[in-house]
Amino acid sequence: MSVIVRFAPSPTGYLHIGGARTALFNWLFARHHGGKFLLRIEDTDKQRSIPAAITAIIDGLKWFGLDWDGEIVMQSSRMARHAAVAEEMLARGTAYHCYCSPAELEAMRVRQKAEGRPMRYEGIWRDRGPSEAPAGVMPVVRLRAPQTGKTVIQDGVQGEVEVANEQLDDLILLRADGTPTYMLSVVVDDHDMGITHVIRGDDHLTNAFRQAQIYRGMDWDIPHFSHLPLIHGPDGAKLSKRHGALGVEEYREMGYLPEALRNYLLRLGWAHGDDEIIPTAQAIEWFDLPGIGRSPSRFDFAKLDNLNGHYLREADAGRLVELIAPRLVGDGAFSPVHAARLLAGMDGLKARAKTLVELAQNAAFYVAARPLPLDDKARALATPEARRLVAALGHAIRPINDWSEAPLEAEVRNFAESQGVKLGSVAQPLRAALTGSMTSPGIFEVMRVLGRDETTGRMSDFGTITGD
């Protein structure tokens, strides 16, 4: 059987991290089996749908690196088809008109609550004809659900799950105004799109029983269901914003790479032995439903940071320069000189960062304008003696022909020896002069990257700082 799966978000909000994992699992499953990954926007609830959220979902999937097959299906464009299926079910006898008024339904709920019973529709119009219908009441269309036996689902993650049919009532398929309900729309769309596997969060598990009954009411094949355990916070509680229940675009702003986030979310509920670093190509080769665990997984920012650090170190330097440039200059100009420095110094920078935010912060001194601002620790080193040493060193190194790390280090060591001081007495204020802080890549690497003119210029600036 050719695999066809779908990701079907409701545009009531942005692409949150749980939805991104669901999309990823569907995408990997399709790519692993050489099938199709379809995208459907379930926008039939116009009151709750946010147009900007549709754009954000699409942009989020593109940034996340998940490409879909074919055109995006907007569920609202298919409402006439959904209603036609309800009419066909009426003709088959697997659905019926219900003329209950809102007052009658409320009275039913009040009575059931008082009697301590579950609140379910009691099938008042299940066996009554339109001739008994009250005047002026527009009916809804309800599913004629089985009242005995049980509905069983062979779930790809949860195993065999079942519910007694007496616990399910005759759900509404078509509202009195002729608009279809979510349950009907999902089933019709999945059938018409040829969906073979429905992979989604286990908060939809109860929906699967109801949807299976609609499939049977139309004599349609039921897709294979797999319901994923939800993501929890580190404390085991339901994932909230303080845990990381954020939109994908927020992870982008926090400086995570899409490939790192894919790897992290893959391991958040799926495993292949003890493998932790799983590039996307390898994930496509390995991914399948049996690797999904049944227990909720716990979101851990520390693990995500470590994984992102790995992918930063593996990333192409030119790509990283492009990614951090907007974080460095804001509305200012990013010159070719800036780009060249960052490209030359990227290996040293990315070894010390776990996110693009950290990488940009670490790289800021390479693109800072002179005179370079000093942080408090760097300024504390700008004593008169340190300023004298740095200024004198600047004159000593300027004539060096080979502006590379080894000759620069040799000259700085010779200079320190000639001044009768330890290397640190020169190297520490030198670092302050060139970077404005006390943490940076190796100081001789920094000198090489900055080049002769910028290096000696910053050293000269340091030498003229006023005050102790």
Short mmCIF file of C-alpha atoms in Angstrom, two decimals:
data_model
loop_
_atom_site.label_atom_id
_atom_site.label_comp_id
_atom_site.label_asym_id
_atom_site.label_seq_id
_atom_site.Cartn_x
_atom_site.Cartn_y
_atom_site.Cartn_z
CA MET A 1 0.00 0.00 0.00
CA SER A 2 1.27 3.44 -0.92
CA VAL A 3 1.56 5.63 2.19
CA ILE A 4 -0.31 8.95 2.25
CA VAL A 5 -0.33 11.01 5.46
CA ARG A 6 -1.40 14.53 6.31
CA PHE A 7 -0.72 17.32 8.75
CA ALA A 8 -3.97 19.14 9.44
CA PRO A 9 -3.56 22.09 11.83
CA SER A 10 -6.40 24.41 12.82
CA PRO A 11 -5.34 28.05 12.27
CA THR A 12 -6.46 29.18 15.72
CA GLY A 13 -2.86 29.86 16.71
CA TYR A 14 0.67 29.47 15.44
CA LEU A 15 2.62 26.28 14.79
CA HIS A 16 3.45 25.23 18.34
CA ILE A 17 6.13 22.74 19.25
CA GLY A 18 3.72 19.81 19.69
CA GLY A 19 2.24 20.40 16.26
CA ALA A 20 5.71 20.66 14.78
CA ARG A 21 6.59 17.22 16.18
CA THR A 22 3.36 15.76 14.77
CA ALA A 23 4.18 17.25 11.37
CA LEU A 24 7.74 15.90 11.59
CA PHE A 25 6.62 12.35 12.40
CA ASN A 26 4.15 12.38 9.51
CA TRP A 27 6.77 13.80 7.13
CA LEU A 28 9.41 11.26 8.15
CA PHE A 29 6.94 8.38 7.86
CA ALA A 30 5.98 9.46 4.34
CA ARG A 31 9.56 10.01 3.22
CA HIS A 32 10.70 6.71 4.77
CA HIS A 33 8.05 4.77 2.83
CA GLY A 34 8.33 6.79 -0.39
CA GLY A 35 4.80 8.11 0.11
CA LYS A 36 3.12 11.51 0.23
CA PHE A 37 2.93 14.13 2.96
CA LEU A 38 -0.10 16.40 2.47
CA LEU A 39 -0.99 19.66 4.19
CA ARG A 40 -4.58 20.57 5.05
CA ILE A 41 -5.61 23.72 6.91
CA GLU A 42 -8.74 23.00 8.95
CA ASP A 43 -10.28 26.46 8.80
CA THR A 44 -14.00 25.68 8.87
CA ASP A 45 -14.43 27.40 12.26
CA LYS A 46 -14.32 30.94 10.90
CA GLN A 47 -14.91 32.52 14.32
CA ARG A 48 -11.75 30.97 15.76
CA SER A 49 -9.55 30.88 12.65
CA ILE A 50 -6.89 33.58 12.44
CA PRO A 51 -5.75 34.47 8.90
CA ALA A 52 -2.29 35.45 10.18
CA ALA A 53 -1.98 32.01 11.78
CA ILE A 54 -2.33 30.34 8.37
CA THR A 55 0.67 32.30 7.12
CA ALA A 56 2.60 31.56 10.31
CA ILE A 57 1.91 27.81 10.05
CA ILE A 58 3.07 27.70 6.44
CA ASP A 59 6.16 29.81 7.15
CA GLY A 60 6.92 27.70 10.23
CA LEU A 61 6.82 24.46 8.25
CA LYS A 62 9.07 25.93 5.56
CA TRP A 63 11.63 27.11 8.13
CA PHE A 64 11.41 23.76 9.90
CA GLY A 65 12.37 22.10 6.61
CA LEU A 66 9.21 20.09 5.99
CA ASP A 67 8.07 20.17 2.38
CA TRP A 68 4.60 18.92 1.48
CA ASP A 69 3.34 17.27 -1.68
CA GLY A 70 0.75 18.91 -3.91
CA GLU A 71 -1.35 21.96 -3.15
CA ILE A 72 -2.46 23.01 0.31
CA VAL A 73 -6.06 21.94 0.96
CA MET A 74 -8.23 24.55 2.67
CA GLN A 75 -10.94 22.62 4.44
CA SER A 76 -13.44 25.48 4.18
CA SER A 77 -13.41 25.13 0.39
CA ARG A 78 -14.89 21.62 0.71
CA MET A 79 -17.92 22.31 2.89
CA ALA A 80 -20.38 21.52 0.08
CA ARG A 81 -18.76 18.08 -0.26
CA HIS A 82 -19.00 17.49 3.49
CA ALA A 83 -22.71 18.36 3.47
CA ALA A 84 -23.30 16.07 0.47
CA VAL A 85 -21.84 13.13 2.41
CA ALA A 86 -24.24 13.85 5.29
CA GLU A 87 -27.10 13.76 2.81
CA GLU A 88 -25.84 10.45 1.45
CA MET A 89 -25.74 9.03 4.97
CA LEU A 90 -29.36 10.10 5.44
CA ALA A 91 -30.24 8.15 2.29
CA ARG A 92 -28.33 5.12 3.57
CA GLY A 93 -30.09 5.25 6.90
CA THR A 94 -26.82 5.70 8.80
CA ALA A 95 -27.82 9.24 9.78
CA TYR A 96 -31.11 10.92 10.69
CA HIS A 97 -32.71 14.31 11.24
CA CYS A 98 -32.99 15.50 14.82
CA TYR A 99 -35.49 18.27 15.64
CA CYS A 100 -34.60 18.79 19.30
CA SER A 101 -34.74 22.42 20.34
CA PRO A 102 -31.93 23.97 22.39
CA ALA A 103 -34.30 24.06 25.36
CA GLU A 104 -34.97 20.32 25.09
CA LEU A 105 -31.26 19.52 24.90
CA GLU A 106 -30.54 21.70 27.92
CA ALA A 107 -33.32 20.00 29.89
CA MET A 108 -31.82 16.64 28.94
CA ARG A 109 -28.40 17.70 30.23
CA VAL A 110 -29.82 19.04 33.49
CA ARG A 111 -31.70 15.80 34.12
CA GLN A 112 -28.67 13.62 33.35
CA LYS A 113 -26.48 15.71 35.63
CA ALA A 114 -29.01 15.49 38.46
CA GLU A 115 -29.13 11.72 38.04
CA GLY A 116 -25.33 11.44 37.99
CA ARG A 117 -25.26 10.11 34.44
CA PRO A 118 -22.87 11.09 31.63
CA MET A 119 -24.28 13.91 29.52
CA ARG A 120 -25.09 12.39 26.14
CA TYR A 121 -27.78 12.82 23.53
CA GLU A 122 -30.47 10.21 24.20
CA GLY A 123 -31.56 9.51 20.62
CA ILE A 124 -35.00 11.14 20.93
CA TRP A 125 -35.40 11.48 17.15
CA ARG A 126 -33.51 8.33 16.22
CA ASP A 127 -36.68 6.42 15.25
CA ARG A 128 -39.12 9.24 14.58
CA GLY A 129 -40.10 10.55 11.17
CA PRO A 130 -40.26 14.10 9.80
CA SER A 131 -44.07 14.01 10.09
CA GLU A 132 -43.65 14.44 13.84
CA ALA A 133 -41.34 17.41 13.46
CA PRO A 134 -42.37 20.62 15.23
CA ALA A 135 -43.09 23.59 13.01
CA GLY A 136 -40.34 26.12 12.46
CA VAL A 137 -37.46 23.98 13.75
CA MET A 138 -34.55 23.38 11.39
CA PRO A 139 -33.10 19.93 12.07
CA VAL A 140 -29.53 18.84 12.54
CA VAL A 141 -28.21 15.65 10.98
CA ARG A 142 -26.97 13.07 13.49
CA LEU A 143 -25.01 9.86 13.03
CA ARG A 144 -27.02 6.72 13.70
CA ALA A 145 -24.28 5.21 15.84
CA PRO A 146 -24.35 1.56 16.98
CA GLN A 147 -25.78 1.28 20.50
CA THR A 148 -24.44 -2.14 21.44
CA GLY A 149 -21.09 -3.87 21.14
CA LYS A 150 -17.85 -1.95 21.00
CA THR A 151 -15.69 0.03 18.60
CA VAL A 152 -12.13 -1.32 18.38
CA ILE A 153 -9.10 0.45 16.92
CA GLN A 154 -5.73 -1.15 16.22
CA ASP A 155 -3.51 1.80 17.03
CA GLY A 156 0.06 1.93 15.76
CA VAL A 157 1.31 3.37 19.06
CA GLN A 158 -1.28 2.57 21.71
CA GLY A 159 -1.98 -1.00 20.57
CA GLU A 160 -5.55 -2.30 20.58
CA VAL A 161 -7.93 0.22 22.15
CA GLU A 162 -11.68 -0.03 22.45
CA VAL A 163 -14.76 1.72 23.77
CA ALA A 164 -18.24 0.40 24.51
CA ASN A 165 -20.65 1.84 21.95
CA GLU A 166 -23.14 2.67 24.68
CA GLN A 167 -20.65 5.32 25.84
CA LEU A 168 -20.86 7.15 22.51
CA ASP A 169 -23.93 9.10 21.45
CA ASP A 170 -25.31 10.06 18.05
CA LEU A 171 -23.00 12.95 17.23
CA ILE A 172 -24.04 15.84 15.03
CA LEU A 173 -22.74 15.67 11.45
CA LEU A 174 -24.50 18.70 10.00
CA ARG A 175 -25.67 21.69 11.99
CA ALA A 176 -29.11 23.26 11.58
CA ASP A 177 -27.61 25.98 9.37
CA GLY A 178 -26.24 23.32 7.00
CA THR A 179 -22.58 23.64 8.05
CA PRO A 180 -20.63 20.43 8.72
CA THR A 181 -19.03 19.60 12.05
CA TYR A 182 -15.34 18.91 12.61
CA MET A 183 -15.89 15.17 12.93
CA LEU A 184 -17.60 14.85 9.57
CA SER A 185 -15.23 17.20 7.74
CA VAL A 186 -12.12 15.36 8.93
CA VAL A 187 -13.43 11.96 7.85
CA VAL A 188 -14.59 13.15 4.43
CA ASP A 189 -11.34 14.98 3.75
CA ASP A 190 -9.16 12.09 4.88
CA HIS A 191 -11.15 9.71 2.69
CA ASP A 192 -11.13 11.95 -0.38
CA MET A 193 -7.41 12.72 0.02
CA GLY A 194 -6.65 8.99 0.20
CA ILE A 195 -5.09 9.18 3.66
CA THR A 196 -3.78 5.76 4.65
CA HIS A 197 -2.31 6.61 8.06
CA VAL A 198 -3.49 9.21 10.57
CA ILE A 199 -0.64 10.13 12.92
CA ARG A 200 -1.61 12.72 15.54
CA GLY A 201 -1.60 13.51 19.27
CA ASP A 202 -3.35 11.15 21.66
CA ASP A 203 -5.70 13.94 22.68
CA HIS A 204 -7.52 12.87 19.48
CA LEU A 205 -7.86 9.24 20.53
CA THR A 206 -11.51 9.57 21.60
CA ASN A 207 -12.23 11.25 18.24
CA ALA A 208 -10.93 8.16 16.46
CA PHE A 209 -13.76 6.00 17.84
CA ARG A 210 -16.40 8.44 16.59
CA GLN A 211 -14.67 8.90 13.25
CA ALA A 212 -14.43 5.14 12.76
CA GLN A 213 -18.22 4.97 13.06
CA ILE A 214 -18.61 7.62 10.36
CA TYR A 215 -16.29 5.64 8.06
CA ARG A 216 -18.42 2.55 8.62
CA GLY A 217 -21.57 4.57 7.98
CA MET A 218 -20.23 5.26 4.48
CA ASP A 219 -18.67 1.81 3.94
CA TRP A 220 -15.27 3.46 3.57
CA ASP A 221 -11.91 1.94 4.51
CA ILE A 222 -10.71 3.19 7.89
CA PRO A 223 -7.13 4.54 7.87
CA HIS A 224 -4.51 3.18 10.23
CA PHE A 225 -4.47 5.33 13.37
CA SER A 226 -1.40 6.15 15.47
CA HIS A 227 -1.84 8.46 18.44
CA LEU A 228 1.29 10.07 19.86
CA PRO A 229 1.75 10.66 23.60
CA LEU A 230 1.82 14.35 24.38
CA ILE A 231 4.91 16.34 25.35
CA HIS A 232 5.22 17.27 29.03
CA GLY A 233 7.44 19.73 30.83
CA PRO A 234 10.53 18.66 32.80
CA ASP A 235 8.35 18.37 35.92
CA GLY A 236 5.98 15.93 34.24
CA ALA A 237 3.15 18.47 34.06
CA LYS A 238 1.33 19.38 30.88
CA LEU A 239 3.59 21.41 28.63
CA SER A 240 3.10 25.14 29.16
CA LYS A 241 4.82 28.27 27.87
CA ARG A 242 7.24 28.25 30.79
CA HIS A 243 8.27 24.72 29.73
CA GLY A 244 8.65 25.45 26.03
CA ALA A 245 5.13 25.28 24.57
CA LEU A 246 6.00 28.04 22.15
CA GLY A 247 5.53 28.65 18.47
CA VAL A 248 8.19 27.42 16.06
CA GLU A 249 8.96 31.02 15.11
CA GLU A 250 9.92 31.69 18.75
CA TYR A 251 12.49 28.89 18.63
CA ARG A 252 13.83 30.50 15.48
CA GLU A 253 14.17 33.81 17.31
CA MET A 254 15.87 32.08 20.24
CA GLY A 255 18.61 31.00 17.85
CA TYR A 256 17.94 27.33 17.21
CA LEU A 257 18.76 25.73 13.88
CA PRO A 258 15.92 23.85 12.16
CA GLU A 259 18.00 20.69 11.80
CA ALA A 260 18.76 20.73 15.54
CA LEU A 261 15.10 21.21 16.41
CA ARG A 262 14.16 18.36 14.04
CA ASN A 263 16.69 16.07 15.70
CA TYR A 264 15.51 17.05 19.18
CA LEU A 265 11.79 16.61 18.46
CA LEU A 266 12.52 13.30 16.73
CA ARG A 267 14.07 11.98 19.93
CA LEU A 268 11.20 13.41 21.98
CA GLY A 269 9.05 10.31 21.81
CA TRP A 270 10.91 8.14 19.27
CA ALA A 271 14.09 6.17 19.68
CA HIS A 272 16.60 4.17 17.66
CA GLY A 273 18.67 2.42 20.26
CA ASP A 274 20.85 4.89 22.14
CA ASP A 275 21.43 7.16 19.13
CA GLU A 276 21.10 10.85 20.00
CA ILE A 277 22.66 12.68 17.03
CA ILE A 278 20.45 11.71 14.11
CA PRO A 279 20.77 13.87 10.97
CA THR A 280 17.63 14.19 8.88
CA ALA A 281 18.80 11.85 6.12
CA GLN A 282 19.47 9.16 8.72
CA ALA A 283 16.12 9.85 10.38
CA ILE A 284 14.31 9.24 7.09
CA GLU A 285 16.13 5.92 6.72
CA TRP A 286 15.35 4.76 10.26
CA PHE A 287 11.97 6.25 11.14
CA ASP A 288 8.94 4.02 11.52
CA LEU A 289 5.99 3.73 13.87
CA PRO A 290 7.31 0.93 16.14
CA GLY A 291 10.01 3.29 17.43
CA ILE A 292 7.42 5.60 19.02
CA GLY A 293 7.05 5.17 22.76
CA ARG A 294 3.74 5.06 24.63
CA SER A 295 4.75 7.33 27.52
CA PRO A 296 4.73 11.14 27.43
CA SER A 297 8.13 12.67 26.77
CA ARG A 298 9.63 15.55 28.74
CA PHE A 299 10.89 18.73 27.15
CA ASP A 300 14.40 19.70 28.27
CA PHE A 301 15.96 22.97 27.11
CA ALA A 302 19.42 21.91 28.30
CA LYS A 303 19.37 18.91 25.94
CA LEU A 304 18.10 21.08 23.09
CA ASP A 305 20.89 23.60 23.73
CA ASN A 306 23.54 20.89 23.68
CA LEU A 307 22.15 19.42 20.48
CA ASN A 308 21.95 22.84 18.86
CA GLY A 309 25.57 23.47 19.83
CA HIS A 310 26.54 20.31 17.97
CA TYR A 311 24.73 21.41 14.82
CA LEU A 312 26.26 24.89 15.06
CA ARG A 313 29.72 23.36 15.07
CA GLU A 314 28.77 21.27 12.03
CA ALA A 315 27.19 24.15 10.12
CA ASP A 316 28.78 25.89 7.14
CA ALA A 317 30.51 29.12 8.17
CA GLY A 318 28.96 31.13 5.33
CA ARG A 319 25.47 30.07 6.33
CA LEU A 320 26.10 31.08 9.94
CA VAL A 321 27.38 34.48 8.86
CA GLU A 322 24.12 35.06 6.98
CA LEU A 323 22.05 33.92 9.96
CA ILE A 324 23.72 36.12 12.56
CA ALA A 325 24.23 39.23 10.41
CA PRO A 326 20.72 40.64 11.14
CA ARG A 327 21.29 40.07 14.86
CA LEU A 328 24.55 42.02 14.78
CA VAL A 329 23.93 45.21 12.86
CA GLY A 330 20.21 45.77 13.28
CA ASP A 331 19.26 48.53 10.88
CA GLY A 332 22.87 49.43 10.22
CA ALA A 333 24.99 48.43 7.25
CA PHE A 334 26.63 45.02 7.17
CA SER A 335 29.72 45.54 5.06
CA PRO A 336 31.81 43.05 3.08
CA VAL A 337 34.57 43.70 5.61
CA HIS A 338 32.26 42.54 8.42
CA ALA A 339 31.33 39.44 6.46
CA ALA A 340 34.97 38.61 5.72
CA ARG A 341 35.95 38.91 9.38
CA LEU A 342 33.08 36.72 10.56
CA LEU A 343 33.81 34.14 7.89
CA ALA A 344 37.49 34.04 8.87
CA GLY A 345 36.70 33.82 12.58
CA MET A 346 33.64 31.57 12.52
CA ASP A 347 35.41 28.34 13.49
CA GLY A 348 36.61 29.92 16.70
CA LEU A 349 33.24 31.57 17.40
CA LYS A 350 30.92 28.64 16.82
CA ALA A 351 32.95 26.35 19.08
CA ARG A 352 31.88 28.52 22.02
CA ALA A 353 28.14 28.96 21.29
CA LYS A 354 24.99 26.86 21.73
CA THR A 355 22.52 29.16 19.95
CA LEU A 356 22.63 31.77 17.22
CA VAL A 357 21.90 34.37 19.90
CA GLU A 358 25.08 33.38 21.76
CA LEU A 359 27.00 33.20 18.49
CA ALA A 360 25.96 36.72 17.56
CA GLN A 361 26.85 38.02 21.02
CA ASN A 362 30.26 36.37 20.83
CA ALA A 363 30.87 37.75 17.33
CA ALA A 364 29.76 41.32 18.04
CA PHE A 365 33.29 42.59 18.69
CA TYR A 366 34.33 41.64 15.15
CA VAL A 367 31.88 44.15 13.65
CA ALA A 368 31.95 46.82 16.37
CA ALA A 369 32.94 50.33 15.35
CA ARG A 370 35.97 52.04 16.83
CA PRO A 371 36.58 53.11 19.49
CA LEU A 372 35.57 49.71 20.85
CA PRO A 373 33.32 49.81 23.94
CA LEU A 374 34.77 47.95 26.94
CA ASP A 375 32.77 46.01 29.51
CA ASP A 376 33.50 46.54 33.21
CA LYS A 377 36.09 43.76 33.50
CA ALA A 378 37.94 44.91 30.40
CA ARG A 379 37.93 48.53 31.55
CA ALA A 380 39.33 47.47 34.94
CA LEU A 381 42.41 46.18 33.10
CA ALA A 382 43.05 49.52 31.40
CA THR A 383 45.63 50.67 33.94
CA PRO A 384 48.29 53.16 32.86
CA GLU A 385 50.89 50.39 32.64
CA ALA A 386 48.57 48.13 30.64
CA ARG A 387 47.74 50.96 28.24
CA ARG A 388 51.45 51.69 27.79
CA LEU A 389 52.25 48.04 27.09
CA VAL A 390 49.43 47.63 24.55
CA ALA A 391 50.32 50.85 22.74
CA ALA A 392 53.99 49.88 22.56
CA LEU A 393 53.11 46.38 21.39
CA GLY A 394 51.05 47.89 18.59
CA HIS A 395 54.09 49.69 17.26
CA ALA A 396 56.23 46.54 17.63
CA ILE A 397 53.96 44.22 15.67
CA ARG A 398 52.89 46.51 12.87
CA PRO A 399 55.91 45.77 10.62
CA ILE A 400 55.39 41.95 10.77
CA ASN A 401 55.27 40.57 7.23
CA ASP A 402 53.41 37.31 7.96
CA TRP A 403 50.19 38.34 9.72
CA SER A 404 49.26 34.83 10.88
CA GLU A 405 48.89 33.32 14.32
CA ALA A 406 52.29 31.72 14.87
CA PRO A 407 54.41 34.78 13.98
CA LEU A 408 52.04 37.04 15.96
CA GLU A 409 52.29 34.84 19.03
CA ALA A 410 56.10 34.75 18.76
CA GLU A 411 56.29 38.54 18.51
CA VAL A 412 53.97 39.06 21.51
CA ARG A 413 56.03 36.62 23.59
CA ASN A 414 59.27 38.37 22.58
CA PHE A 415 57.73 41.71 23.46
CA ALA A 416 56.66 40.53 26.92
CA GLU A 417 60.14 39.16 27.57
CA SER A 418 61.75 42.43 26.44
CA GLN A 419 59.53 44.32 28.86
CA GLY A 420 60.36 41.98 31.73
CA VAL A 421 56.71 40.95 32.27
CA LYS A 422 54.80 37.68 32.06
CA LEU A 423 52.85 36.90 28.91
CA GLY A 424 49.53 37.33 30.76
CA SER A 425 50.40 40.89 31.67
CA VAL A 426 50.39 41.66 27.95
CA ALA A 427 47.85 39.15 26.62
CA GLN A 428 45.03 40.06 29.04
CA PRO A 429 44.95 43.80 28.30
CA LEU A 430 45.51 42.95 24.65
CA ARG A 431 42.33 40.86 24.70
CA ALA A 432 40.49 43.73 26.38
CA ALA A 433 41.74 46.14 23.71
CA LEU A 434 40.75 43.93 20.77
CA THR A 435 37.45 42.44 21.98
CA GLY A 436 36.18 44.76 24.71
CA SER A 437 35.79 41.80 27.09
CA MET A 438 37.79 39.07 28.80
CA THR A 439 36.25 36.16 26.88
CA SER A 440 36.85 35.47 23.20
CA PRO A 441 38.46 33.00 20.83
CA GLY A 442 42.25 32.73 21.07
CA ILE A 443 43.77 36.20 21.05
CA PHE A 444 46.19 35.42 18.20
CA GLU A 445 43.28 34.09 16.15
CA VAL A 446 41.46 37.36 16.86
CA MET A 447 44.48 39.36 15.66
CA ARG A 448 44.64 37.34 12.45
CA VAL A 449 40.91 37.79 11.78
CA LEU A 450 40.87 41.54 12.51
CA GLY A 451 43.86 42.14 10.28
CA ARG A 452 46.82 44.46 10.72
CA ASP A 453 45.07 47.86 10.47
CA GLU A 454 42.07 47.07 12.70
CA THR A 455 44.24 45.28 15.29
CA THR A 456 46.78 48.07 15.65
CA GLY A 457 44.05 50.69 15.48
CA ARG A 458 42.18 49.13 18.41
CA MET A 459 45.44 48.83 20.33
CA SER A 460 46.14 52.51 19.73
CA ASP A 461 42.62 53.41 20.92
CA PHE A 462 43.19 51.39 24.10
CA GLY A 463 46.42 53.22 24.75
CA THR A 464 44.64 56.57 24.74
CA ILE A 465 41.87 55.67 27.19
CA THR A 466 41.74 58.30 29.90
CA GLY A 467 41.38 57.52 33.61
CA ASP A 468 42.60 54.61 35.69
#
